Tab-separated table of C-alpha atoms in Angstrom:
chain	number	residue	atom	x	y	z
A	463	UNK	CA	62.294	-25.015	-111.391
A	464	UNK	CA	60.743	-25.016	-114.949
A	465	UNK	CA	63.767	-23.617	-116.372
A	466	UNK	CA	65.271	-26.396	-114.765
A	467	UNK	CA	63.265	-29.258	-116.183
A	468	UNK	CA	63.387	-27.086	-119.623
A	469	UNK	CA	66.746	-27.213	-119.852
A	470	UNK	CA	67.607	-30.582	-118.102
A	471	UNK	CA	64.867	-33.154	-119.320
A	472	UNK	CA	67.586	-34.730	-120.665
A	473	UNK	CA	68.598	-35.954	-117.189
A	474	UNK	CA	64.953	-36.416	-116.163
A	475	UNK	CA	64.272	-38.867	-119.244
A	476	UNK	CA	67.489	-40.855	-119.027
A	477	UNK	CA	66.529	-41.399	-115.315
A	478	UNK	CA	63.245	-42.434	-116.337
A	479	UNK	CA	64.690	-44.773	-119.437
A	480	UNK	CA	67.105	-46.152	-116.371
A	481	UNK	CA	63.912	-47.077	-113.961
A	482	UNK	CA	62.703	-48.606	-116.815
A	483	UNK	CA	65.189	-50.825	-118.475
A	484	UNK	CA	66.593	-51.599	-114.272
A	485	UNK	CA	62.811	-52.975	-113.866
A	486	UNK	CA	62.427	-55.776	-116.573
A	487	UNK	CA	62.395	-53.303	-119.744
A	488	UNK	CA	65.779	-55.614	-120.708
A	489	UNK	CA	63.402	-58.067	-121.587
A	490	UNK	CA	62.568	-56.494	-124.470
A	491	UNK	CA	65.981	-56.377	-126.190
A	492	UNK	CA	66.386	-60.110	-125.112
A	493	UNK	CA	67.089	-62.416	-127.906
A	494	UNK	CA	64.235	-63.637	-130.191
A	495	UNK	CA	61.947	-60.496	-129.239
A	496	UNK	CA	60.088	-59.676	-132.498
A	497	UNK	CA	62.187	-56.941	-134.615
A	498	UNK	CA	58.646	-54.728	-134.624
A	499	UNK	CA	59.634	-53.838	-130.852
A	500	UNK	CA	63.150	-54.560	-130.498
A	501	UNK	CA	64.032	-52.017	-133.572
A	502	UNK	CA	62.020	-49.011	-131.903
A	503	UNK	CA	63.043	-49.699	-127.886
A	504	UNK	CA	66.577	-49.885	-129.395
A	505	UNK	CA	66.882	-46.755	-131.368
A	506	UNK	CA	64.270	-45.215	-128.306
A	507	UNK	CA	67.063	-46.123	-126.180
A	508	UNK	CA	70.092	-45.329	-128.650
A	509	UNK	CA	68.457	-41.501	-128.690
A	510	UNK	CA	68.489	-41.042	-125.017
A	511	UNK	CA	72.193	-42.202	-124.544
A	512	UNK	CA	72.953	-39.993	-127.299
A	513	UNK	CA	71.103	-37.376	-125.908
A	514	UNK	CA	72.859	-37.996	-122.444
A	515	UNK	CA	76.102	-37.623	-123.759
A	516	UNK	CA	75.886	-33.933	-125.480
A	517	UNK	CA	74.613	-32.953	-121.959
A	518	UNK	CA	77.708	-33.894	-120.800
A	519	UNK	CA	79.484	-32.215	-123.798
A	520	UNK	CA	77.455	-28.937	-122.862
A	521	UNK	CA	78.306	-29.122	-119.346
A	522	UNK	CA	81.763	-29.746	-119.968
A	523	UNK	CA	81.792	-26.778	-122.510
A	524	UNK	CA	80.630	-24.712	-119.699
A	525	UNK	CA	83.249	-25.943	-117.278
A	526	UNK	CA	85.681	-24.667	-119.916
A	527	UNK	CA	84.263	-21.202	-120.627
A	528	UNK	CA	84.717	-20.574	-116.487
A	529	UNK	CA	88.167	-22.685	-116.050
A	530	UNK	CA	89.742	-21.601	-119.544
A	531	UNK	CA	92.213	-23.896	-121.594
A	532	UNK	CA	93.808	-26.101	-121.362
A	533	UNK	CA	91.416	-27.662	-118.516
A	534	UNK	CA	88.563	-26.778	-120.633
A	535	UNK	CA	89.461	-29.201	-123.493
A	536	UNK	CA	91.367	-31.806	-120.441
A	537	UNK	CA	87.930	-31.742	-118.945
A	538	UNK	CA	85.505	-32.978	-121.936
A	539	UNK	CA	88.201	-35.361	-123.452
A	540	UNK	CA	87.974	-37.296	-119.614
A	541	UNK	CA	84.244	-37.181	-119.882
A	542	UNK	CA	83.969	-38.116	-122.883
A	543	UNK	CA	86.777	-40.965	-122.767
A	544	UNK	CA	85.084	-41.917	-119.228
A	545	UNK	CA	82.212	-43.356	-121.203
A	546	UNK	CA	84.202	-44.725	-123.607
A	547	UNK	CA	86.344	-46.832	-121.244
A	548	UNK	CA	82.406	-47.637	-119.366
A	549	UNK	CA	80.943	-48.661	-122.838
A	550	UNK	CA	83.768	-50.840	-123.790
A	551	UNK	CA	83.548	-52.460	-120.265
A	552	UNK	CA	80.107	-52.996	-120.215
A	553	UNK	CA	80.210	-54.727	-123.818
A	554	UNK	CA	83.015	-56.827	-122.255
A	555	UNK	CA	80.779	-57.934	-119.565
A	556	UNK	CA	78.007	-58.527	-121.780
A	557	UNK	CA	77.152	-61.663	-123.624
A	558	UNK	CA	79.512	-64.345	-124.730
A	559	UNK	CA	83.404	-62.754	-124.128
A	560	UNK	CA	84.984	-61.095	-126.960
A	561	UNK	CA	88.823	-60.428	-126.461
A	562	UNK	CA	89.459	-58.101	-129.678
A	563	UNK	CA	86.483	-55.615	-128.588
A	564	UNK	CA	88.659	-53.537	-126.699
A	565	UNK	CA	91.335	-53.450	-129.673
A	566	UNK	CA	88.711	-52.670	-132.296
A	567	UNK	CA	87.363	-49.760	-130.157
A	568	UNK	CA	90.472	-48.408	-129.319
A	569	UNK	CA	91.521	-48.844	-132.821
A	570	UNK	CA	88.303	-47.858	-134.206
A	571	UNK	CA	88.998	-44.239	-131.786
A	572	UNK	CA	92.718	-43.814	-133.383
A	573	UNK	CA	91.339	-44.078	-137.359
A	574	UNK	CA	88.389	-42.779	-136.395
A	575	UNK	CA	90.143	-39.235	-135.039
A	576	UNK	CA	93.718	-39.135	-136.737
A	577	UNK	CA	92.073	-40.138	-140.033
A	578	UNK	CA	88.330	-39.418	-140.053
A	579	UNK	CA	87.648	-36.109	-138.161
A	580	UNK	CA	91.358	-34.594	-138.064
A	581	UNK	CA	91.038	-35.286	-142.490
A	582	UNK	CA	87.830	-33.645	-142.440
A	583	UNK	CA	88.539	-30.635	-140.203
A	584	UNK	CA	91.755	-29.771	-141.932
A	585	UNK	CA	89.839	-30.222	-145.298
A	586	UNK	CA	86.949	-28.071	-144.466
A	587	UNK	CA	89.517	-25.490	-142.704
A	588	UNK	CA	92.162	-25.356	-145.415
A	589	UNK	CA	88.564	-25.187	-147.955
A	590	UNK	CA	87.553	-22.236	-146.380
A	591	UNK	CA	91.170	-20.140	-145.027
A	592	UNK	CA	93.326	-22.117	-147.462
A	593	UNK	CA	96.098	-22.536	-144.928
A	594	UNK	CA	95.568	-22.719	-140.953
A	595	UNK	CA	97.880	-22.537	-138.062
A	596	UNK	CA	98.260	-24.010	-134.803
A	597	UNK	CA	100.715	-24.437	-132.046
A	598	UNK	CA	103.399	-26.801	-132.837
A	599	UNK	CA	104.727	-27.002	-129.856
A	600	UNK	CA	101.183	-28.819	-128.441
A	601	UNK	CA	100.561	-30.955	-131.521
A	602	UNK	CA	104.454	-32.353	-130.902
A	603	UNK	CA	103.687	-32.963	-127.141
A	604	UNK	CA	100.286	-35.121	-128.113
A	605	UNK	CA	102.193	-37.030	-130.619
A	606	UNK	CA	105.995	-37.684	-128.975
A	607	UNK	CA	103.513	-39.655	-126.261
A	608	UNK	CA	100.555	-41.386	-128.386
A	609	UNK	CA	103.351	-42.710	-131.012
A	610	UNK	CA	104.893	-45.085	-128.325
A	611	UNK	CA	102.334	-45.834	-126.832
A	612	UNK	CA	100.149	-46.649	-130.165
A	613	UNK	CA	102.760	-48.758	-131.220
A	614	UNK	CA	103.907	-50.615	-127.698
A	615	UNK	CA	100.154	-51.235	-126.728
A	616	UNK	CA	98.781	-52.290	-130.364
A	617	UNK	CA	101.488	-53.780	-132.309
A	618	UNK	CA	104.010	-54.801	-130.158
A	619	UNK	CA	101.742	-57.608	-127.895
A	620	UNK	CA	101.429	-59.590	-131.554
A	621	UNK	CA	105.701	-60.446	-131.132
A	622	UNK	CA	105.998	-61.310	-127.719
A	623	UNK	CA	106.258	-64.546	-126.164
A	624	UNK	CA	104.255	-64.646	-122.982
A	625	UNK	CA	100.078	-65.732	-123.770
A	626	UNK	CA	98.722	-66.156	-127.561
A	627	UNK	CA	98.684	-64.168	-130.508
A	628	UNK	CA	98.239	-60.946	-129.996
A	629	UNK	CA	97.778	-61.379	-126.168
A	630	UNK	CA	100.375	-61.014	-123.163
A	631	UNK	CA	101.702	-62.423	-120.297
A	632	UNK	CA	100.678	-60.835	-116.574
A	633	UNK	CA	103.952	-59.240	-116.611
A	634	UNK	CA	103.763	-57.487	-119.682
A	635	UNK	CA	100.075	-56.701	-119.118
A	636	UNK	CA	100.990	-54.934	-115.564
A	637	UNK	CA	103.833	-52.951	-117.575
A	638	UNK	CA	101.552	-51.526	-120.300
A	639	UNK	CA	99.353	-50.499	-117.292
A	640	UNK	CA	102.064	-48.635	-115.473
A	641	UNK	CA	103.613	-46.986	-117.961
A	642	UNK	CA	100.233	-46.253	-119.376
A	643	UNK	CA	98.763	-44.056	-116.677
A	644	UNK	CA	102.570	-42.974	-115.749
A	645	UNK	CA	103.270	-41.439	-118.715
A	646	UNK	CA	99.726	-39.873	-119.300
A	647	UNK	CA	100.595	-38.611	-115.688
A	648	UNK	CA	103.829	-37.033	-116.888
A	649	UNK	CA	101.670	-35.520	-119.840
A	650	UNK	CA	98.825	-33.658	-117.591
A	651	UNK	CA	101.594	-32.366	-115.813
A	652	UNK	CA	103.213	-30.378	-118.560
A	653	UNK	CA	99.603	-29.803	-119.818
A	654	UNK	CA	98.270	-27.987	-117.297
A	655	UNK	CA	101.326	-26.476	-115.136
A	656	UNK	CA	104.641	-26.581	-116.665
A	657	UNK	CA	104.207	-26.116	-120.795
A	658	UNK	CA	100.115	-24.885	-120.687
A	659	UNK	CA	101.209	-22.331	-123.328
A	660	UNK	CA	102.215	-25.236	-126.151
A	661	UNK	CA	98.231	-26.092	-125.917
A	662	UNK	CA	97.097	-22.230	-126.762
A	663	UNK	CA	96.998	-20.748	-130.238
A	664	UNK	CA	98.316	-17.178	-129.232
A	665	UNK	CA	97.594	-16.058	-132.844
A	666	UNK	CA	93.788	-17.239	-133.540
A	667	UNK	CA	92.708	-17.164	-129.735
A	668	UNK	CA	89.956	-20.055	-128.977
A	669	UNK	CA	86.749	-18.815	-127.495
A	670	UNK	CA	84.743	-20.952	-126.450
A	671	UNK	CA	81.269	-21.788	-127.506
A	672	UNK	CA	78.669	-22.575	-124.983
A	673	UNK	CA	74.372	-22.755	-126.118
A	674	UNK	CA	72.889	-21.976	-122.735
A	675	UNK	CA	73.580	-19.903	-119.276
A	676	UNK	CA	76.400	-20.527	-117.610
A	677	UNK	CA	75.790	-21.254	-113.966
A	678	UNK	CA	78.398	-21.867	-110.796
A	679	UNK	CA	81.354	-24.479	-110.819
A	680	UNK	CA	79.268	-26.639	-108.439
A	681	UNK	CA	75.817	-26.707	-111.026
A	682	UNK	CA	77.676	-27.514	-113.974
A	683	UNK	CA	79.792	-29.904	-111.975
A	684	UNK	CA	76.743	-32.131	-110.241
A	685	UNK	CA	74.982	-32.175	-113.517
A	686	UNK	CA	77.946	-33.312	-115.783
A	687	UNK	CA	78.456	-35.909	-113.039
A	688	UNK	CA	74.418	-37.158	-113.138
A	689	UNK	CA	74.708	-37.411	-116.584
A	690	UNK	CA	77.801	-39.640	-116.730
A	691	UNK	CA	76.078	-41.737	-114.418
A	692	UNK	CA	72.814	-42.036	-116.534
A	693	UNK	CA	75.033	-43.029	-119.503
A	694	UNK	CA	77.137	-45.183	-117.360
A	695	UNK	CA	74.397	-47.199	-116.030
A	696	UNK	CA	72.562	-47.300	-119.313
A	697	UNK	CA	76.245	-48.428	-121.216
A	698	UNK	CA	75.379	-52.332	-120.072
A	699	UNK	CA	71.835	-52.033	-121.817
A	700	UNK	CA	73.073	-50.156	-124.918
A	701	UNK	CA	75.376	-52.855	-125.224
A	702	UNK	CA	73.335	-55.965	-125.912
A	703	UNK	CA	71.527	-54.540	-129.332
A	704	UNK	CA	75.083	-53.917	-130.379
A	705	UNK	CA	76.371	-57.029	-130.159
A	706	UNK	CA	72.926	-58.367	-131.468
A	707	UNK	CA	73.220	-56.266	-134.756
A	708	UNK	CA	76.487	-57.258	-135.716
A	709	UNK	CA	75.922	-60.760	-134.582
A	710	UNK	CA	72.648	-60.533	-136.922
A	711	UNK	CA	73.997	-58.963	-139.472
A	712	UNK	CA	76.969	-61.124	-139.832
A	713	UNK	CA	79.040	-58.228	-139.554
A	714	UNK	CA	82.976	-58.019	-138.377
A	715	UNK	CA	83.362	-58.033	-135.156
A	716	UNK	CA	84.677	-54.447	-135.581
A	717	UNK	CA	82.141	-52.971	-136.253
A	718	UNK	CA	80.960	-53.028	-132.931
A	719	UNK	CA	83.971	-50.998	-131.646
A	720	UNK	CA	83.463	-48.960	-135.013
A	721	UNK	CA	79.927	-48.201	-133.484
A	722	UNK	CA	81.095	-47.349	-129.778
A	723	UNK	CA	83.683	-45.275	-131.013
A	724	UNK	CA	81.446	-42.908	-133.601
A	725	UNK	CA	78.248	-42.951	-130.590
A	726	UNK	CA	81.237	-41.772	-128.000
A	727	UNK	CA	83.063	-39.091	-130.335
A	728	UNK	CA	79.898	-37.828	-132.059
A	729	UNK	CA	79.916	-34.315	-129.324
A	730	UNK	CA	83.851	-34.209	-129.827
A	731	UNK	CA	83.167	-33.888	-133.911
A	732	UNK	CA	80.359	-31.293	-133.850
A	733	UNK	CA	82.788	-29.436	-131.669
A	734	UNK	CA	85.851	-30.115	-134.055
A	735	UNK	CA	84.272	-29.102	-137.011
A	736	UNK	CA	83.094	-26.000	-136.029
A	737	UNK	CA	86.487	-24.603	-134.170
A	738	UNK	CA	88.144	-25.449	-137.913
A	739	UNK	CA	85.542	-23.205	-139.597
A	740	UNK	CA	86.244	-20.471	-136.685
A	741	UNK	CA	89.457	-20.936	-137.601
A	742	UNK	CA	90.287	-22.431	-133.912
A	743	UNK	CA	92.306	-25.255	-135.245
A	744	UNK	CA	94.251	-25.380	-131.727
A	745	UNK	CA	91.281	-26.134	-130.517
A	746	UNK	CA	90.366	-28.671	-132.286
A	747	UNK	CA	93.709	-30.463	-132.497
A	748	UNK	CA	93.606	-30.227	-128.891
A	749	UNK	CA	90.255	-31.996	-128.615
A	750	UNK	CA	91.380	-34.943	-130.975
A	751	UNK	CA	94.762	-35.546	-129.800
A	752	UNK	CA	93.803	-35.614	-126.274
A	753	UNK	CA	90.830	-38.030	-127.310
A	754	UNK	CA	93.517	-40.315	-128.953
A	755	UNK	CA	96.060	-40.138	-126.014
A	756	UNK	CA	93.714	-40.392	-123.564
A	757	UNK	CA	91.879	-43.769	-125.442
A	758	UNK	CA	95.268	-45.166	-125.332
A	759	UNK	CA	96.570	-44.365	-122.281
A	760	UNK	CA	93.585	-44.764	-120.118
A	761	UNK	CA	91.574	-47.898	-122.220
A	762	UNK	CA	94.445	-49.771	-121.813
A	763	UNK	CA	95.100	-50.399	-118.081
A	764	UNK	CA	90.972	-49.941	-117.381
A	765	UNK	CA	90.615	-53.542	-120.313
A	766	UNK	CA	93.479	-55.290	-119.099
A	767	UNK	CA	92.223	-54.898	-115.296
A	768	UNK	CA	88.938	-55.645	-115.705
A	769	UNK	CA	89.701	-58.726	-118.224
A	770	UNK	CA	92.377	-60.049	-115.098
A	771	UNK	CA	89.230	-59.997	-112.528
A	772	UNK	CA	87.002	-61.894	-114.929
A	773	UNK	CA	89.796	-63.868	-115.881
A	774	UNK	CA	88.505	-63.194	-119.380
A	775	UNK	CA	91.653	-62.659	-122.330
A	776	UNK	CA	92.226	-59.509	-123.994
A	777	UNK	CA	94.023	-59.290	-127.286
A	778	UNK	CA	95.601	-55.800	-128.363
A	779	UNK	CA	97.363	-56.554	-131.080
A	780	UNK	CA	96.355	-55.953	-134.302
A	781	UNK	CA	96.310	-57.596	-137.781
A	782	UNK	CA	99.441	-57.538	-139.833
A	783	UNK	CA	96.941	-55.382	-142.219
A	784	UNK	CA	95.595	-52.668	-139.325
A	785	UNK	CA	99.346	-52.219	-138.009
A	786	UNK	CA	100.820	-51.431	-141.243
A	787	UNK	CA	97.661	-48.801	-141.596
A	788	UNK	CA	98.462	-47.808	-138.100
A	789	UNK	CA	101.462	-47.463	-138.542
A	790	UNK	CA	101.390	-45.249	-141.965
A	791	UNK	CA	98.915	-43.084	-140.258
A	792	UNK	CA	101.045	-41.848	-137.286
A	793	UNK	CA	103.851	-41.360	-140.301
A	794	UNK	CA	101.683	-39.037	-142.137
A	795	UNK	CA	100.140	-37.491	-138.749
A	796	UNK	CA	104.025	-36.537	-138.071
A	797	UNK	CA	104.270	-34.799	-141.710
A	798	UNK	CA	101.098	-33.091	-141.352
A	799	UNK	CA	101.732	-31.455	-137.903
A	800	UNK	CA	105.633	-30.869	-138.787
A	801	UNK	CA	105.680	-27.084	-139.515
A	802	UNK	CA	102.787	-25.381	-137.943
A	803	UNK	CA	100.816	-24.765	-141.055
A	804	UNK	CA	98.023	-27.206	-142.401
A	805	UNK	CA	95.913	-27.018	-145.590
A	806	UNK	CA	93.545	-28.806	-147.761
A	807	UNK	CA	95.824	-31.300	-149.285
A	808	UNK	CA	97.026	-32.749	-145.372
A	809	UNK	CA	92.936	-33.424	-145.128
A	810	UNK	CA	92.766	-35.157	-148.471
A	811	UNK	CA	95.557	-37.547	-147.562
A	812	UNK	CA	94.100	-38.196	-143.963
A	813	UNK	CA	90.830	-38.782	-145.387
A	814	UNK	CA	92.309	-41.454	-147.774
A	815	UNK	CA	93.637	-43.443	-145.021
A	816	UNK	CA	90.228	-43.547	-143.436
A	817	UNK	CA	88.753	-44.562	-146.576
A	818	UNK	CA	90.827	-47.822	-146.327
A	819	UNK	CA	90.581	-48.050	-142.741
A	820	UNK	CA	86.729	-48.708	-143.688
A	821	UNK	CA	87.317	-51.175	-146.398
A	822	UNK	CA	90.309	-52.865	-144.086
A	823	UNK	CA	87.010	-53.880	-141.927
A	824	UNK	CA	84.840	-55.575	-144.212
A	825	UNK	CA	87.722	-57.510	-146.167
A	826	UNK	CA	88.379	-58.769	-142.818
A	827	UNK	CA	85.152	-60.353	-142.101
């Protein structure tokens, strides 16, 4: 039982934090509260979620180690894009409506990964092996699915003619939603049964790493599931000094995805970084990809659902600016991930993109 509460007070605080906030401790991240409390309840409650949602990273990591890949990566890329979808929802349901926050987190996720981490991994790798490999076969399969869908759920709702701007009619929403999870579908399929092999370097074989003891299926299981729920129920709280600081602040309303998206992939990162400097770049391409596709394919139908029952709009398409960048970065994803090989240079570029992705925000606001 000690070992227990030694290695799980994680759980035991977030349920604490829970009873708290659940029993008038909202009160205190209410608007007008003097900064001298709301600041420290806020980051107080910022470090448990955060806390909450490595222990469902480490949990999912041991899930892997005992299942092997691919369902070890499959596995923490649905946790982890579980809370995602949560978060986003629970800032949709939160405070005056905002129809773009889905789009900015979702696009916030795709720059975030494709630019951000996959520029920084493949600069750190090709720093320290000069030139990595990977399985092109698994990298194609990622991208031959989040291309269309990148493009037909981002930047094709700005030209049609059903709804406003960059919003659709029912019967385009309910097609995106389909095709969505159908597609993903068709993906896990060849994934996991058909094509497993594309998603396994054969010549750098991943291991996986794992800080703790690895218990049965069923402990692992129960706990990753208690701390989804922790974060889950704590995503609605989170979200009101979120859309406080940027409302504060003045900021873009992107930013608030921008936030969501770095709090949610934070685990995936760590985990990213290190498989490039293990020389494990399978692995890591397999953790970012499937965090991209699965944003996509999995965001979409869970924003456009939920904004139908609270008859509240969602827009999904992006600025003329954000789909050109959008655009060039799935070009120069496809040239990176064309032969197999990866080096410095490929990191540099994706990094660049990033760069502007950041200054894209601001010059919007």
């Amino acid at each position: 039982m000690k070992t227990f509460m030694k290695d799980e007070f994680a759980l035991l605080l977030g349920i604490l934090t829970l009873v708290f906030f659940k029993t008038g401790g909202d009160s205190l991240l209410a608007d007008g509260t003097a900064l001298s409390t709301y600041i420290p309840v806020s980051l107080a409650l910022l470090g448990v979620v955060t806390w909450a949602i490595f222990s469902v990273v480490r949990h999912s990591d041991a899930l892997a180690i005992k299942l092997g890949d691919p369902y070890g990566t499959l596995i923490l890329t649905l946790s982890v894009i579980s809370l995602e979808v949560v978060m986003i929802s629970s800032v949709m349901l939160t405070g005056e409506p905002n129809p773009v926050m889905a789009r900015d987190t979702m696009f916030a996720v795709v720059m975030l990964i494709i630019n951000g981490l996959v520029g920084f991994t493949l600069l750190l790798g090709g720093w320290r092996y000069h030139t990595q490999h990977f399985n092109l076969d698994g990298v194609k399969s990622y991208l031959v699915v989040i291309i269309p869908l990148a493009l037909l759920c981002l930047v094709l709702p700005n030209f049609t003619e059903g709804g406003t701007i960059g919003s659709m009619s029912k019967a385009m929403s309910w097609m995106l939603i389909i095709i969505s999870i159908l597609l993903y579908g068709v993906f896990l399929v060849v994934q996991t049964k058909s094509h497993s092999h594309f998603f396994v370097d054969a010549d750098h074989e991943d291991h996986e790493e794992h800080h703790g003891i690895l218990r049965s299926n069923a402990y692992h299981t129960v706990l990753l599931i208690g701390y989804l729920l922790v974060v889950i129920l704590l995503a609605k709280t989170l979200a009101m000094p979120i859309n406080y600081s940027v409302a504060t602040l003045g900021a873009p309303q992107a930013l608030g995805g921008f936030i969501v998206a770095c709090l949610i992939l934070s685990p995936e990162a760590v985990g990213g970084f290190k498989a490039a400097l293990n020389n494990q770049l399978q692995r890591a391409m397999n953790l970012y990809f499937g965090s991209v596709l699965a944003t996509i394919a999995l965001t979409v139908p869970a924003v456009l659902i939920i904004g139908s029952v609270i008859d509240q709009e969602v827009h999904l398409g992006l600025s003329p600016a954000d789909m050109v960048l959008l655009i060039t970065s799935l070009m120069v994803c496809k040239v990176s991930f064309s032969s197999g090989r990866t080096n410095a240079l490929h990191g540099a570029t994706h990094i660049v993109l990033f760069i502007v992705y950041l200054f894209l925000m601001f010059e919007h606001a």
